Amino acid sequence: MDIGREVERLYAKAFPEVLKAHGALYVRSGGRIGHKLLLGVPSLIVRTVGAKSGEPRTTVLTYVRDGDDYVVVASKGGAPRNPAWYHNLVKAGTVDVQVGTDRFPATVEALKPGDGDYQRLWDLADANNGGRYAAYQRKTKRPIPVVRLRPA
């Protein structure tokens, strides 16, 4: 048995469950617990409605600050398609953001490679997340969008 591969397999299986538990705790505690994710990476809560369903949606995402703005990356771990939350945010245009216990409305600006501020924000977010976004980009052919959330 290859121990390294077994550890990777277990990590890949367990990590999504850890993220779900973290998100549930963050939301249920009203933001008092869960602002910092594993390894100290900060996370925020985005509330919006489903682009297709119109149903309320709550998503916990890691972020990096850029001045007053919050930057999130629609990586979905390098999956072939953008995450559903990305489509929800883009369609909504304005969302409810919660950072810790602070809640505020924010406007959504989606950026893709080639857009004016994309590369700077990508580099900022990737550095904040330990280079994981660059690794995810290598796994997929789709350009991974960056989303700027600007407090309204």
PDB file of N, CA and C in Angstrom, residues 84-124:
ATOM      1  N   ALA A  84     -21.718  26.889  -8.608  1.00  0.00           N
ATOM      2  CA  ALA A  84     -23.059  27.479  -8.709  1.00  0.00           C
ATOM      3  C   ALA A  84     -23.105  28.846  -8.044  1.00  0.00           C
ATOM      4  N   TRP A  85     -22.384  29.010  -6.925  1.00  0.00           N
ATOM      5  CA  TRP A  85     -22.438  30.296  -6.231  1.00  0.00           C
ATOM      6  C   TRP A  85     -21.955  31.427  -7.131  1.00  0.00           C
ATOM      7  N   TYR A  86     -21.017  31.150  -8.031  1.00  0.00           N
ATOM      8  CA  TYR A  86     -20.514  32.180  -8.942  1.00  0.00           C
ATOM      9  C   TYR A  86     -21.646  32.702  -9.830  1.00  0.00           C
ATOM     10  N   HIS A  87     -22.411  31.801 -10.409  1.00  0.00           N
ATOM     11  CA  HIS A  87     -23.527  32.203 -11.271  1.00  0.00           C
ATOM     12  C   HIS A  87     -24.583  32.970 -10.467  1.00  0.00           C
ATOM     13  N   ASN A  88     -24.817  32.538  -9.237  1.00  0.00           N
ATOM     14  CA  ASN A  88     -25.785  33.226  -8.376  1.00  0.00           C
ATOM     15  C   ASN A  88     -25.352  34.660  -8.103  1.00  0.00           C
ATOM     16  N   LEU A  89     -24.082  34.865  -7.771  1.00  0.00           N
ATOM     17  CA  LEU A  89     -23.580  36.204  -7.470  1.00  0.00           C
ATOM     18  C   LEU A  89     -23.640  37.105  -8.697  1.00  0.00           C
ATOM     19  N   VAL A  90     -23.189  36.575  -9.836  1.00  0.00           N
ATOM     20  CA  VAL A  90     -23.170  37.373 -11.066  1.00  0.00           C
ATOM     21  C   VAL A  90     -24.580  37.803 -11.448  1.00  0.00           C
ATOM     22  N   LYS A  91     -25.532  36.887 -11.374  1.00  0.00           N
ATOM     23  CA  LYS A  91     -26.909  37.229 -11.738  1.00  0.00           C
ATOM     24  C   LYS A  91     -27.506  38.242 -10.768  1.00  0.00           C
ATOM     25  N   ALA A  92     -27.218  38.084  -9.478  1.00  0.00           N
ATOM     26  CA  ALA A  92     -27.799  38.972  -8.465  1.00  0.00           C
ATOM     27  C   ALA A  92     -27.248  40.390  -8.571  1.00  0.00           C
ATOM     28  N   GLY A  93     -25.952  40.531  -8.793  1.00  0.00           N
ATOM     29  CA  GLY A  93     -25.346  41.854  -8.889  1.00  0.00           C
ATOM     30  C   GLY A  93     -25.073  42.510  -7.549  1.00  0.00           C
ATOM     31  N   THR A  94     -25.940  42.281  -6.586  1.00  0.00           N
ATOM     32  CA  THR A  94     -25.768  42.770  -5.216  1.00  0.00           C
ATOM     33  C   THR A  94     -26.065  41.606  -4.286  1.00  0.00           C
ATOM     34  N   VAL A  95     -25.230  41.431  -3.272  1.00  0.00           N
ATOM     35  CA  VAL A  95     -25.389  40.316  -2.338  1.00  0.00           C
ATOM     36  C   VAL A  95     -25.247  40.815  -0.906  1.00  0.00           C
ATOM     37  N   ASP A  96     -25.604  39.946   0.027  1.00  0.00           N
ATOM     38  CA  ASP A  96     -25.415  40.213   1.448  1.00  0.00           C
ATOM     39  C   ASP A  96     -24.151  39.474   1.874  1.00  0.00           C
ATOM     40  N   VAL A  97     -23.201  40.197   2.460  1.00  0.00           N
ATOM     41  CA  VAL A  97     -21.930  39.614   2.889  1.00  0.00           C
ATOM     42  C   VAL A  97     -21.837  39.709   4.405  1.00  0.00           C
ATOM     43  N   GLN A  98     -21.285  38.683   5.013  1.00  0.00           N
ATOM     44  CA  GLN A  98     -21.029  38.695   6.448  1.00  0.00           C
ATOM     45  C   GLN A  98     -19.587  38.279   6.679  1.00  0.00           C
ATOM     46  N   VAL A  99     -18.857  39.127   7.402  1.00  0.00           N
ATOM     47  CA  VAL A  99     -17.476  38.842   7.776  1.00  0.00           C
ATOM     48  C   VAL A  99     -17.440  38.854   9.294  1.00  0.00           C
ATOM     49  N   GLY A 100     -17.229  37.705   9.887  1.00  0.00           N
ATOM     50  CA  GLY A 100     -17.373  37.611  11.336  1.00  0.00           C
ATOM     51  C   GLY A 100     -18.822  37.923  11.673  1.00  0.00           C
ATOM     52  N   THR A 101     -19.026  38.891  12.558  1.00  0.00           N
ATOM     53  CA  THR A 101     -20.394  39.270  12.928  1.00  0.00           C
ATOM     54  C   THR A 101     -20.890  40.491  12.163  1.00  0.00           C
ATOM     55  N   ASP A 102     -20.051  41.080  11.318  1.00  0.00           N
ATOM     56  CA  ASP A 102     -20.439  42.266  10.540  1.00  0.00           C
ATOM     57  C   ASP A 102     -21.143  41.848   9.253  1.00  0.00           C
ATOM     58  N   ARG A 103     -22.312  42.434   9.005  1.00  0.00           N
ATOM     59  CA  ARG A 103     -23.101  42.129   7.801  1.00  0.00           C
ATOM     60  C   ARG A 103     -23.346  43.401   7.013  1.00  0.00           C
ATOM     61  N   PHE A 104     -23.253  43.298   5.678  1.00  0.00           N
ATOM     62  CA  PHE A 104     -23.420  44.475   4.832  1.00  0.00           C
ATOM     63  C   PHE A 104     -23.744  44.052   3.399  1.00  0.00           C
ATOM     64  N   PRO A 105     -24.419  44.934   2.641  1.00  0.00           N
ATOM     65  CA  PRO A 105     -24.646  44.659   1.221  1.00  0.00           C
ATOM     66  C   PRO A 105     -23.366  44.949   0.431  1.00  0.00           C
ATOM     67  N   ALA A 106     -23.189  44.231  -0.666  1.00  0.00           N
ATOM     68  CA  ALA A 106     -22.016  44.451  -1.513  1.00  0.00           C
ATOM     69  C   ALA A 106     -22.400  44.265  -2.974  1.00  0.00           C
ATOM     70  N   THR A 107     -21.745  45.033  -3.829  1.00  0.00           N
ATOM     71  CA  THR A 107     -21.929  44.858  -5.267  1.00  0.00           C
ATOM     72  C   THR A 107     -20.924  43.814  -5.762  1.00  0.00           C
ATOM     73  N   VAL A 108     -21.290  43.132  -6.824  1.00  0.00           N
ATOM     74  CA  VAL A 108     -20.499  42.031  -7.372  1.00  0.00           C
ATOM     75  C   VAL A 108     -19.847  42.479  -8.677  1.00  0.00           C
ATOM     76  N   GLU A 109     -18.548  42.248  -8.788  1.00  0.00           N
ATOM     77  CA  GLU A 109     -17.840  42.477 -10.049  1.00  0.00           C
ATOM     78  C   GLU A 109     -17.040  41.215 -10.364  1.00  0.00           C
ATOM     79  N   ALA A 110     -17.431  40.516 -11.407  1.00  0.00           N
ATOM     80  CA  ALA A 110     -16.731  39.298 -11.822  1.00  0.00           C
ATOM     81  C   ALA A 110     -15.657  39.665 -12.838  1.00  0.00           C
ATOM     82  N   LEU A 111     -14.460  39.137 -12.630  1.00  0.00           N
ATOM     83  CA  LEU A 111     -13.344  39.399 -13.534  1.00  0.00           C
ATOM     84  C   LEU A 111     -12.776  38.084 -14.043  1.00  0.00           C
ATOM     85  N   LYS A 112     -12.379  38.098 -15.305  1.00  0.00           N
ATOM     86  CA  LYS A 112     -11.766  36.923 -15.932  1.00  0.00           C
ATOM     87  C   LYS A 112     -10.402  37.328 -16.476  1.00  0.00           C
ATOM     88  N   PRO A 113      -9.543  36.343 -16.788  1.00  0.00           N
ATOM     89  CA  PRO A 113      -8.235  36.687 -17.344  1.00  0.00           C
ATOM     90  C   PRO A 113      -8.381  37.650 -18.520  1.00  0.00           C
ATOM     91  N   GLY A 114      -7.539  38.664 -18.522  1.00  0.00           N
ATOM     92  CA  GLY A 114      -7.597  39.688 -19.559  1.00  0.00           C
ATOM     93  C   GLY A 114      -8.313  40.940 -19.099  1.00  0.00           C
ATOM     94  N   ASP A 115      -9.183  40.828 -18.094  1.00  0.00           N
ATOM     95  CA  ASP A 115      -9.844  42.012 -17.539  1.00  0.00           C
ATOM     96  C   ASP A 115      -8.814  42.828 -16.761  1.00  0.00           C
ATOM     97  N   GLY A 116      -9.031  44.141 -16.725  1.00  0.00           N
ATOM     98  CA  GLY A 116      -8.078  45.085 -16.165  1.00  0.00           C
ATOM     99  C   GLY A 116      -7.371  44.703 -14.878  1.00  0.00           C
ATOM    100  N   ASP A 117      -8.099  44.402 -13.839  1.00  0.00           N
ATOM    101  CA  ASP A 117      -7.503  44.172 -12.524  1.00  0.00           C
ATOM    102  C   ASP A 117      -7.397  42.688 -12.175  1.00  0.00           C
ATOM    103  N   TYR A 118      -7.724  41.826 -13.124  1.00  0.00           N
ATOM    104  CA  TYR A 118      -7.771  40.387 -12.830  1.00  0.00           C
ATOM    105  C   TYR A 118      -6.453  39.848 -12.281  1.00  0.00           C
ATOM    106  N   GLN A 119      -5.371  40.059 -13.002  1.00  0.00           N
ATOM    107  CA  GLN A 119      -4.104  39.420 -12.617  1.00  0.00           C
ATOM    108  C   GLN A 119      -3.638  39.865 -11.242  1.00  0.00           C
ATOM    109  N   ARG A 120      -3.767  41.149 -10.941  1.00  0.00           N
ATOM    110  CA  ARG A 120      -3.349  41.644  -9.625  1.00  0.00           C
ATOM    111  C   ARG A 120      -4.169  40.993  -8.518  1.00  0.00           C
ATOM    112  N   LEU A 121      -5.492  40.921  -8.718  1.00  0.00           N
ATOM    113  CA  LEU A 121      -6.357  40.314  -7.703  1.00  0.00           C
ATOM    114  C   LEU A 121      -6.117  38.807  -7.606  1.00  0.00           C
ATOM    115  N   TRP A 122      -5.900  38.151  -8.740  1.00  0.00           N
ATOM    116  CA  TRP A 122      -5.592  36.719  -8.739  1.00  0.00           C
ATOM    117  C   TRP A 122      -4.329  36.459  -7.914  1.00  0.00           C
ATOM    118  N   ASP A 123      -3.274  37.220  -8.182  1.00  0.00           N
ATOM    119  CA  ASP A 123      -2.008  37.032  -7.468  1.00  0.00           C
ATOM    120  C   ASP A 123      -2.183  37.263  -5.969  1.00  0.00           C
ATOM    121  N   LEU A 124      -2.947  38.283  -5.615  1.00  0.00           N
ATOM    122  CA  LEU A 124      -3.219  38.592  -4.210  1.00  0.00           C
ATOM    123  C   LEU A 124      -3.948  37.428  -3.535  1.00  0.00           C
TER     124      LEU A 124
END
